[in-house]
CSV table of C-alpha atoms in Angstrom, one decimal:
chain,number,residue,atom,x,y,z
A,1,MET,CA,-1.4,70.0,-30.7
A,2,SER,CA,2.3,70.0,-32.3
A,3,ARG,CA,3.0,70.5,-35.1
A,4,VAL,CA,4.2,69.7,-38.5
A,5,ARG,CA,7.7,72.5,-40.4
A,6,VAL,CA,9.4,72.0,-43.1
A,7,HIS,CA,13.4,73.5,-42.9
A,8,ASN,CA,15.7,75.4,-44.7
A,9,PHE,CA,14.3,73.8,-47.5
A,10,SER,CA,16.3,75.6,-50.7
A,11,ILE,CA,14.8,75.5,-54.3
A,12,SER,CA,16.0,76.9,-58.1
A,13,LEU,CA,14.4,79.6,-60.4
A,14,ASP,CA,12.9,77.5,-61.8
A,15,GLY,CA,12.1,74.7,-59.0
A,16,PHE,CA,13.6,71.9,-58.2
A,17,CYS,CA,15.5,70.7,-54.9
A,18,THR,CA,17.7,68.8,-56.1
A,19,GLY,CA,19.9,68.6,-59.0
A,20,GLU,CA,20.0,65.3,-61.7
A,21,GLY,CA,22.1,62.4,-61.2
A,22,GLN,CA,21.5,62.0,-57.4
A,23,SER,CA,25.1,59.3,-55.9
A,24,LEU,CA,27.7,58.4,-53.4
A,25,ASP,CA,29.8,61.4,-54.6
A,26,ALA,CA,26.5,64.3,-55.2
A,27,PRO,CA,24.4,64.0,-53.6
A,28,PHE,CA,22.8,67.2,-55.7
A,29,GLY,CA,23.1,66.0,-58.2
A,30,HIS,CA,24.0,68.4,-60.7
A,31,ALA,CA,23.6,70.5,-58.5
A,32,GLY,CA,26.5,70.4,-56.4
A,33,GLY,CA,26.4,72.7,-52.8
A,34,ARG,CA,24.9,75.4,-55.4
A,35,LEU,CA,21.5,75.7,-54.4
A,36,HIS,CA,22.5,76.1,-50.5
A,37,GLU,CA,25.6,78.1,-50.1
A,38,TRP,CA,23.6,80.3,-48.2
A,39,PHE,CA,23.5,77.8,-45.6
A,40,PHE,CA,26.9,76.4,-45.4
A,41,ARG,CA,27.8,80.0,-44.8
A,42,THR,CA,25.2,80.6,-41.8
A,43,ARG,CA,26.7,80.4,-37.6
A,44,THR,CA,23.5,77.2,-37.6
A,45,PHE,CA,25.1,74.8,-40.0
A,46,ARG,CA,28.8,75.3,-38.2
A,47,GLU,CA,27.3,73.8,-35.3
A,48,MET,CA,24.5,71.2,-37.1
A,49,HIS,CA,29.2,69.7,-38.5
A,50,GLY,CA,30.7,70.7,-35.1
A,51,ASP,CA,32.5,73.8,-36.8
A,52,SER,CA,32.7,76.9,-35.3
A,53,GLY,CA,32.2,81.0,-37.4
A,54,GLY,CA,29.5,80.9,-39.9
A,55,GLY,CA,27.2,83.8,-39.9
A,56,THR,CA,24.8,85.3,-37.9
A,57,SER,CA,22.5,87.6,-40.4
A,58,VAL,CA,19.4,86.9,-41.0
A,59,ASP,CA,20.0,83.7,-43.0
A,60,ASP,CA,22.1,82.4,-40.5
A,61,ALA,CA,18.2,83.5,-37.9
A,62,VAL,CA,15.9,81.8,-40.3
A,63,ALA,CA,18.0,79.1,-40.5
A,64,ARG,CA,18.3,77.8,-36.9
A,65,THR,CA,14.5,77.6,-36.2
A,66,TRP,CA,15.3,74.0,-38.2
A,67,GLU,CA,16.2,73.1,-34.1
A,68,ALA,CA,14.2,75.1,-32.0
A,69,GLY,CA,11.3,72.6,-30.5
A,70,ILE,CA,11.7,69.1,-32.5
A,71,GLY,CA,11.0,66.0,-31.6
A,72,ALA,CA,11.1,63.9,-35.0
A,73,GLU,CA,12.4,63.9,-37.9
A,74,ILE,CA,10.8,62.3,-40.7
A,75,MET,CA,12.5,61.3,-44.3
A,76,GLY,CA,12.0,59.9,-47.7
A,77,ARG,CA,14.7,57.3,-48.2
A,78,ASN,CA,16.7,59.0,-50.5
A,79,LYS,CA,17.6,61.5,-48.2
A,80,PHE,CA,18.8,58.8,-46.2
A,81,GLY,CA,21.1,57.4,-48.7
A,82,PRO,CA,22.0,56.7,-52.2
A,83,GLN,CA,20.9,53.8,-52.5
A,84,ARG,CA,18.5,51.5,-54.0
A,85,GLY,CA,16.1,49.0,-53.5
A,86,PRO,CA,16.7,46.3,-51.2
A,87,TRP,CA,19.4,46.8,-49.4
A,88,GLU,CA,22.5,45.5,-50.5
A,89,ASP,CA,23.9,45.2,-46.4
A,90,HIS,CA,23.6,47.8,-43.3
A,91,GLU,CA,26.9,49.2,-43.6
A,92,TRP,CA,25.4,52.6,-44.6
A,93,THR,CA,24.2,54.6,-41.8
A,94,GLY,CA,23.7,58.0,-43.6
A,95,TRP,CA,25.9,61.5,-44.5
A,96,TRP,CA,26.0,62.5,-41.1
A,97,GLY,CA,29.1,60.3,-39.6
A,98,ALA,CA,28.6,58.9,-36.5
A,99,ASN,CA,26.9,61.4,-34.0
A,100,PRO,CA,24.3,63.4,-36.3
A,101,PRO,CA,22.5,66.2,-36.4
A,102,PHE,CA,18.8,65.4,-35.3
A,103,HIS,CA,19.3,64.1,-31.7
A,104,THR,CA,15.9,63.0,-32.5
A,105,PRO,CA,14.1,59.8,-33.0
A,106,VAL,CA,13.8,60.1,-37.6
A,107,PHE,CA,11.6,58.1,-39.4
A,108,VAL,CA,13.2,56.5,-43.0
A,109,LEU,CA,9.9,55.7,-45.2
A,110,THR,CA,11.0,53.1,-47.3
A,111,HIS,CA,9.4,49.4,-48.5
A,112,TYR,CA,12.5,47.7,-47.4
A,113,PRO,CA,12.7,47.6,-43.2
A,114,ARG,CA,15.5,47.5,-41.6
A,115,PRO,CA,16.9,47.6,-37.5
A,116,SER,CA,16.4,50.7,-35.9
A,117,LEU,CA,20.0,51.8,-35.9
A,118,GLU,CA,20.5,53.9,-32.2
A,119,MET,CA,24.0,57.0,-33.7
A,120,GLU,CA,25.6,59.4,-31.2
A,121,GLY,CA,23.8,61.7,-29.5
A,122,GLY,CA,20.3,61.2,-29.1
A,123,THR,CA,19.4,60.7,-33.0
A,124,THR,CA,17.8,57.0,-33.7
A,125,PHE,CA,16.6,55.9,-37.5
A,126,HIS,CA,13.6,54.1,-37.7
A,127,PHE,CA,13.3,52.2,-41.2
A,128,VAL,CA,8.8,51.8,-41.7
A,129,ASP,CA,7.0,50.1,-45.0
A,130,VAL,CA,4.4,52.9,-44.3
A,131,THR,CA,1.9,55.3,-45.6
A,132,PRO,CA,2.6,59.0,-44.9
A,133,GLN,CA,-0.5,59.7,-42.2
A,134,GLU,CA,0.6,55.8,-40.2
A,135,ALA,CA,4.3,57.6,-40.1
A,136,LEU,CA,3.2,60.6,-38.6
A,137,ARG,CA,1.2,59.0,-36.5
A,138,GLN,CA,3.8,57.5,-35.3
A,139,ALA,CA,6.0,60.5,-35.3
A,140,ARG,CA,4.4,62.7,-33.5
A,141,GLU,CA,4.1,59.5,-30.7
A,142,ALA,CA,8.1,59.5,-31.0
A,143,ALA,CA,7.5,63.6,-30.0
A,144,GLY,CA,5.8,63.7,-27.2
A,145,ASP,CA,4.9,67.7,-27.3
A,146,LEU,CA,7.1,68.9,-30.0
A,147,ASP,CA,6.9,69.7,-33.3
A,148,VAL,CA,7.7,66.5,-36.0
A,149,ARG,CA,9.4,68.5,-39.0
A,150,ILE,CA,9.6,67.3,-42.3
A,151,GLY,CA,13.3,66.5,-43.3
A,152,GLY,CA,12.8,65.5,-47.4
A,153,GLY,CA,13.7,64.7,-49.6
A,154,VAL,CA,11.6,66.9,-52.5
A,155,ALA,CA,9.3,64.2,-52.7
A,156,THR,CA,8.5,63.1,-49.1
A,157,VAL,CA,7.8,67.1,-48.2
A,158,ARG,CA,6.2,67.6,-51.7
A,159,GLU,CA,3.9,63.9,-50.7
A,160,PHE,CA,3.4,65.5,-47.0
A,161,LEU,CA,1.8,69.3,-48.7
A,162,ARG,CA,-0.6,66.7,-51.0
A,163,LEU,CA,-1.6,65.0,-47.9
A,164,ASP,CA,-2.7,68.3,-46.2
A,165,LEU,CA,0.0,66.9,-43.8
A,166,VAL,CA,2.3,70.4,-43.2
A,167,ASP,CA,1.8,73.7,-40.9
A,168,HIS,CA,4.9,75.6,-41.8
A,169,VAL,CA,6.9,75.3,-44.3
A,170,HIS,CA,10.3,77.3,-45.4
A,171,LEU,CA,11.8,77.5,-48.8
A,172,ALA,CA,14.9,78.7,-49.8
A,173,VAL,CA,14.5,80.5,-53.5
A,174,VAL,CA,18.0,80.2,-54.6
A,175,PRO,CA,18.7,82.2,-57.8
A,176,ILE,CA,20.1,79.9,-60.6
A,177,VAL,CA,18.3,77.7,-63.0
A,178,LEU,CA,18.9,74.5,-62.5
A,179,GLY,CA,17.9,72.9,-65.7
A,180,ARG,CA,16.9,69.2,-64.7
A,181,GLY,CA,16.8,67.6,-61.5
A,182,GLU,CA,13.1,67.3,-58.5
A,183,ARG,CA,11.1,70.1,-58.7
A,184,LEU,CA,8.6,70.2,-56.0
A,185,TRP,CA,5.9,72.2,-56.5
A,186,ASP,CA,4.4,69.6,-59.2
A,187,GLY,CA,0.4,68.7,-57.7
A,188,LEU,CA,0.2,71.4,-56.1
A,189,GLU,CA,-1.3,73.5,-57.8
A,190,GLY,CA,-3.6,76.8,-55.6
A,191,LEU,CA,-1.2,75.8,-53.0
A,192,GLU,CA,-2.2,79.0,-52.1
A,193,GLU,CA,-5.2,79.5,-50.1
A,194,ARG,CA,-4.0,76.9,-48.0
A,195,PHE,CA,-1.5,78.9,-46.3
A,196,GLU,CA,-0.5,82.8,-45.7
A,197,ILE,CA,3.4,82.7,-48.0
A,198,GLU,CA,6.1,85.6,-46.9
A,199,SER,CA,9.0,86.5,-49.1
A,200,VAL,CA,11.9,88.1,-47.6
A,201,THR,CA,15.1,88.6,-49.7
A,202,THR,CA,18.2,88.7,-47.8
A,203,PRO,CA,21.8,90.7,-48.8
A,204,SER,CA,22.2,87.0,-49.9
A,205,GLY,CA,20.2,87.1,-52.4
A,206,VAL,CA,17.2,85.3,-51.2
A,207,THR,CA,14.1,84.9,-51.0
A,208,HIS,CA,12.8,83.5,-47.8
A,209,LEU,CA,9.5,82.2,-48.5
A,210,THR,CA,7.5,80.8,-45.1
A,211,LEU,CA,4.3,79.4,-45.7
A,212,THR,CA,1.8,79.1,-42.9
A,213,ARG,CA,-1.1,77.2,-42.9
A,214,ARG,CA,-3.9,79.5,-42.8
B,1,MET,CA,24.6,100.0,-78.9
B,2,SER,CA,20.6,100.0,-77.8
B,3,ARG,CA,20.1,97.4,-75.2
B,4,VAL,CA,16.9,94.3,-75.5
B,5,ARG,CA,14.8,95.2,-72.5
B,6,VAL,CA,12.1,92.9,-70.7
B,7,HIS,CA,9.3,94.2,-67.9
B,8,ASN,CA,7.3,93.6,-66.4
B,9,PHE,CA,7.4,90.2,-67.0
B,10,SER,CA,4.7,88.5,-63.9
B,11,ILE,CA,5.8,84.2,-63.2
B,12,SER,CA,4.9,82.2,-60.0
B,13,LEU,CA,6.5,80.3,-57.8
B,14,ASP,CA,6.4,76.9,-59.8
B,15,GLY,CA,7.5,79.2,-63.0
B,16,PHE,CA,4.2,79.9,-65.5
B,17,CYS,CA,3.7,83.3,-66.5
B,18,THR,CA,0.5,82.0,-67.9
B,19,GLY,CA,-1.9,80.0,-67.2
B,20,GLU,CA,-4.0,76.9,-69.4
B,21,GLY,CA,-6.4,77.7,-71.8
B,22,GLN,CA,-6.4,81.6,-73.2
B,23,SER,CA,-9.1,82.5,-75.0
B,24,LEU,CA,-10.9,86.4,-75.4
B,25,ASP,CA,-12.5,86.0,-72.8
B,26,ALA,CA,-8.6,84.5,-70.2
B,27,PRO,CA,-5.8,85.8,-71.3
B,28,PHE,CA,-4.2,85.0,-69.0
B,29,GLY,CA,-6.5,81.7,-69.0
B,30,HIS,CA,-7.0,79.5,-65.9
B,31,ALA,CA,-4.4,82.3,-63.6
B,32,GLY,CA,-7.8,85.2,-64.6
B,33,GLY,CA,-5.3,88.6,-63.5
B,34,ARG,CA,-4.2,86.7,-60.3
B,35,LEU,CA,-0.3,87.1,-61.7
B,36,HIS,CA,-0.4,90.9,-62.8
B,37,GLU,CA,-3.2,92.0,-59.4
B,38,TRP,CA,0.7,93.9,-58.1
B,39,PHE,CA,0.5,95.5,-61.7
B,40,PHE,CA,-2.8,96.2,-61.4
B,41,ARG,CA,-3.0,98.8,-58.5
B,42,THR,CA,0.4,100.6,-60.4
B,43,ARG,CA,-0.1,104.3,-61.2
B,44,THR,CA,1.9,103.4,-64.4
B,45,PHE,CA,-0.6,101.0,-64.9
B,46,ARG,CA,-3.9,103.4,-64.0
B,47,GLU,CA,-1.7,105.7,-66.9
B,48,MET,CA,-1.4,103.1,-69.3
B,49,HIS,CA,-4.8,102.8,-69.4
B,50,GLY,CA,-6.2,106.0,-69.9
B,51,ASP,CA,-7.6,105.9,-65.5
B,52,SER,CA,-6.0,107.5,-62.7
B,53,GLY,CA,-5.4,106.9,-59.1
B,54,GLY,CA,-3.1,104.1,-58.3
B,55,GLY,CA,-0.4,103.0,-56.1
B,56,THR,CA,2.9,105.2,-56.0
B,57,SER,CA,4.9,102.1,-54.0
B,58,VAL,CA,8.5,100.1,-54.9
B,59,ASP,CA,6.0,98.1,-57.1
B,60,ASP,CA,5.1,100.9,-58.9
B,61,ALA,CA,8.8,102.6,-59.5
B,62,VAL,CA,9.3,99.1,-60.7
B,63,ALA,CA,7.2,99.0,-63.4
B,64,ARG,CA,7.2,102.5,-64.5
B,65,THR,CA,10.8,101.8,-66.1
B,66,TRP,CA,8.3,100.0,-69.0
B,67,GLU,CA,8.2,103.0,-70.8
B,68,ALA,CA,11.0,105.4,-70.6
B,69,GLY,CA,14.3,104.7,-73.8
B,70,ILE,CA,11.8,102.4,-75.5
B,71,GLY,CA,12.1,102.9,-79.2
B,72,ALA,CA,10.4,99.3,-79.7
B,73,GLU,CA,8.7,96.5,-79.4
B,74,ILE,CA,8.8,92.8,-79.8
B,75,MET,CA,6.4,90.0,-79.3
B,76,GLY,CA,5.1,86.9,-79.9
B,77,ARG,CA,1.1,86.6,-82.2
B,78,ASN,CA,0.3,84.4,-78.9
B,79,LYS,CA,0.5,88.2,-76.5
B,80,PHE,CA,-0.9,90.1,-79.9
B,81,GLY,CA,-4.3,88.2,-80.0
B,82,PRO,CA,-5.6,84.5,-79.4
B,83,GLN,CA,-6.4,83.6,-82.9
B,84,ARG,CA,-3.8,81.0,-83.6
B,85,GLY,CA,-3.8,79.5,-87.7
B,86,PRO,CA,-4.3,82.5,-90.9
B,87,TRP,CA,-5.9,85.2,-90.4
B,88,GLU,CA,-9.7,84.6,-90.0
B,89,ASP,CA,-9.8,88.5,-91.4
B,90,HIS,CA,-8.6,91.8,-89.9
B,91,GLU,CA,-10.7,92.6,-87.7
B,92,TRP,CA,-8.9,92.1,-84.6
B,93,THR,CA,-6.3,95.2,-83.7
B,94,GLY,CA,-4.8,93.8,-80.6
B,95,TRP,CA,-6.5,93.7,-77.6
B,96,TRP,CA,-5.8,97.5,-76.1
B,97,GLY,CA,-8.3,99.4,-78.2
B,98,ALA,CA,-8.2,102.3,-80.4
B,99,ASN,CA,-4.3,103.6,-78.8
B,100,PRO,CA,-2.4,101.2,-78.0
B,101,PRO,CA,0.1,102.2,-74.4
B,102,PHE,CA,3.4,100.3,-76.6
B,103,HIS,CA,3.2,105.1,-78.2
B,104,THR,CA,6.6,103.0,-80.7
B,105,PRO,CA,6.3,100.9,-83.0
B,106,VAL,CA,5.6,97.4,-82.5
B,107,PHE,CA,6.4,94.2,-84.3
B,108,VAL,CA,4.6,91.6,-83.9
B,109,LEU,CA,6.7,87.8,-85.1
B,110,THR,CA,4.0,85.6,-87.4
B,111,HIS,CA,4.6,83.0,-89.8
B,112,TYR,CA,1.5,85.1,-91.4
B,113,PRO,CA,2.6,88.1,-91.6
B,114,ARG,CA,-0.7,90.9,-92.9
B,115,PRO,CA,-0.4,94.6,-93.4
B,116,SER,CA,0.8,97.0,-91.2
B,117,LEU,CA,-1.8,98.7,-88.7
B,118,GLU,CA,-1.5,102.0,-87.5
B,119,MET,CA,-2.6,103.3,-84.6
B,120,GLU,CA,-3.6,106.5,-82.7
B,121,GLY,CA,-1.3,107.3,-80.2
B,122,GLY,CA,2.0,106.8,-82.2
B,123,THR,CA,1.5,102.5,-82.0
B,124,THR,CA,2.3,101.1,-85.8
B,125,PHE,CA,2.1,97.6,-85.7
B,126,HIS,CA,4.3,95.4,-87.9
B,127,PHE,CA,3.3,91.6,-88.8
B,128,VAL,CA,7.2,89.3,-89.7
B,129,ASP,CA,7.4,86.0,-90.8
B,130,VAL,CA,11.2,86.1,-89.5
B,131,THR,CA,14.0,85.1,-87.4
B,132,PRO,CA,14.3,86.0,-83.7
B,133,GLN,CA,17.9,88.2,-84.9
B,134,GLU,CA,16.4,89.5,-88.0
B,135,ALA,CA,13.1,90.9,-85.7
B,136,LEU,CA,14.9,92.7,-83.8
B,137,ARG,CA,17.9,94.1,-86.3
B,138,GLN,CA,14.4,95.9,-86.9
B,139,ALA,CA,13.4,96.9,-83.9
B,140,ARG,CA,16.5,97.8,-83.7
B,141,GLU,CA,16.7,100.0,-86.7
B,142,ALA,CA,13.3,101.7,-86.0
B,143,ALA,CA,14.2,102.4,-83.1
B,144,GLY,CA,17.4,104.7,-83.6
B,145,ASP,CA,19.1,104.7,-80.3
B,146,LEU,CA,16.5,103.8,-78.9
B,147,ASP,CA,15.8,100.2,-76.4
B,148,VAL,CA,14.1,97.6,-78.1
B,149,ARG,CA,12.0,96.0,-75.1
B,150,ILE,CA,10.7,92.6,-75.8
B,151,GLY,CA,7.7,92.6,-73.9
B,152,GLY,CA,5.9,88.4,-74.5
B,153,GLY,CA,4.4,86.4,-74.8
B,154,VAL,CA,6.2,83.6,-72.9
B,155,ALA,CA,7.0,82.0,-76.0
B,156,THR,CA,9.1,84.9,-77.3
B,157,VAL,CA,10.7,85.7,-73.6
B,158,ARG,CA,12.3,82.7,-73.2
B,159,GLU,CA,13.6,82.7,-77.1
B,160,PHE,CA,15.2,85.6,-76.9
B,161,LEU,CA,16.6,84.9,-73.7
B,162,ARG,CA,17.6,82.1,-74.7
B,163,LEU,CA,19.4,83.1,-78.3
B,164,ASP,CA,21.8,85.4,-75.3
B,165,LEU,CA,19.2,88.7,-77.6
B,166,VAL,CA,18.6,90.1,-73.6
B,167,ASP,CA,20.5,93.1,-71.8
B,168,HIS,CA,17.6,93.3,-69.2
B,169,VAL,CA,14.9,91.4,-67.3
B,170,HIS,CA,12.7,92.1,-64.9
B,171,LEU,CA,10.5,89.3,-63.5
B,172,ALA,CA,8.0,89.7,-60.9
B,173,VAL,CA,7.5,86.7,-59.2
B,174,VAL,CA,3.9,86.0,-57.3
B,175,PRO,CA,3.3,83.7,-54.6
B,176,ILE,CA,1.3,81.9,-56.6
B,177,VAL,CA,1.4,77.8,-57.5
B,178,LEU,CA,-0.3,78.3,-61.4
B,179,GLY,CA,-0.1,74.3,-61.7
B,180,ARG,CA,-0.9,74.6,-66.1
B,181,GLY,CA,0.0,76.6,-67.8
B,182,GLU,CA,2.6,78.4,-69.9
B,183,ARG,CA,6.5,78.1,-68.2
B,184,LEU,CA,9.6,80.6,-68.9
B,185,TRP,CA,12.6,79.0,-67.7
B,186,ASP,CA,12.7,75.7,-70.1
B,187,GLY,CA,15.9,75.5,-71.9
B,188,LEU,CA,18.0,78.2,-70.0
B,189,GLU,CA,19.4,76.6,-67.4
B,190,GLY,CA,22.3,78.1,-66.3
B,191,LEU,CA,20.9,81.9,-66.6
B,192,GLU,CA,22.7,82.8,-63.3
B,193,GLU,CA,26.3,82.5,-65.5
B,194,ARG,CA,24.8,85.3,-68.1
B,195,PHE,CA,23.5,87.6,-66.7
B,196,GLU,CA,23.5,89.7,-62.4
B,197,ILE,CA,20.7,88.6,-60.5
B,198,GLU,CA,19.2,90.7,-58.0
B,199,SER,CA,16.0,89.7,-55.6
B,200,VAL,CA,13.8,92.2,-54.4
B,201,THR,CA,10.9,91.1,-51.6
B,202,THR,CA,8.2,94.2,-51.9
B,203,PRO,CA,4.4,94.7,-49.0
B,204,SER,CA,2.7,93.8,-51.5
B,205,GLY,CA,4.9,89.8,-51.5
B,206,VAL,CA,5.8,90.3,-55.1
B,207,THR,CA,9.6,89.7,-55.5
B,208,HIS,CA,11.1,91.4,-57.9
B,209,LEU,CA,13.8,89.8,-60.3
B,210,THR,CA,15.9,91.9,-61.9
B,211,LEU,CA,18.9,90.1,-64.3
B,212,THR,CA,21.0,92.2,-66.1
B,213,ARG,CA,23.8,91.3,-68.4
B,214,ARG,CA,26.9,90.0,-66.9
């Protein structure tokens, strides 16, 4: 059975995965880049965006597990873009340019379906107004024997965790107190009973949490 | 200048330092002992309570920094006991028996003063209805050249942090999602600008955070 995985999901000490005030100029609101500095410095991130360089430390090793064995992604509409409500037009094709770093089918959960969007490099966005369970069924079908990534945003990851649909989670706890934004842990009391949790701090100051379903 | 220190303060992944429903039988509410298992296993904890045994790992080494160089403690009324409002009587003398592990003057912040309480082993509880700043002035005077510990509970630590009265904080992040209780981080947005934060995970699964004033 293919697994359902979450990767490279950064979280502040106070449990926020994004700041307040998401917009076109500020995809993570007032958090800016602070939650992802550790990630920007990795070779994995550089390569995802067609750049060279970047570190090859344990941060990079953990970040790189993002890619292998993934056959489809599910993301919430809020990860796809800053618009809310009905699509004003179909001009917006995501934050990632003509060749997004997914290279698989991506199922975007939205109450406002629109035609699928075939991008360069193997990424196709499908816009689906379905339950998480049904999105997972479709993603699994598209993924074949491979795994399904839950890509975010925060509400989407939280909902899949709450419904116990996730097998593996990688969180990176960043030592900042964000104060405002969207919390991951709400409604997930006792999550540790369902997962083995491993914590490893690296010299960047980030603590990698790996949650593996028991 | 003597420093103001917080030690061995456990916190869940979701930022709670105590659970919901503190009572005589459950000093940490529904959290039970889950936040402090790492601490119970240390030699430091055993010795504090007159027992022998306990581990001497890095958890113990960090826990032991609790004691050295402390000349006074400040605690909130909610750490001293489960009663709220006016004292019904003066029978309650804290959770810690005849010989509490503090061995210094302890200033208990309360709106309901009562006579000082001299215990065995050098601990004297003073009940003071004053501002945090004034409590710190009194504690510093009592401590001489030594440091002052802020002992908790959560609201007291949070308030001293908010007022920027703290020089050193040791938190132990325990990999559980408590869901309910009292949060430490509320109102402390941007705390990392005032502190160097070091994170170290130990084999017990706890991540020790050390915050040192910049």
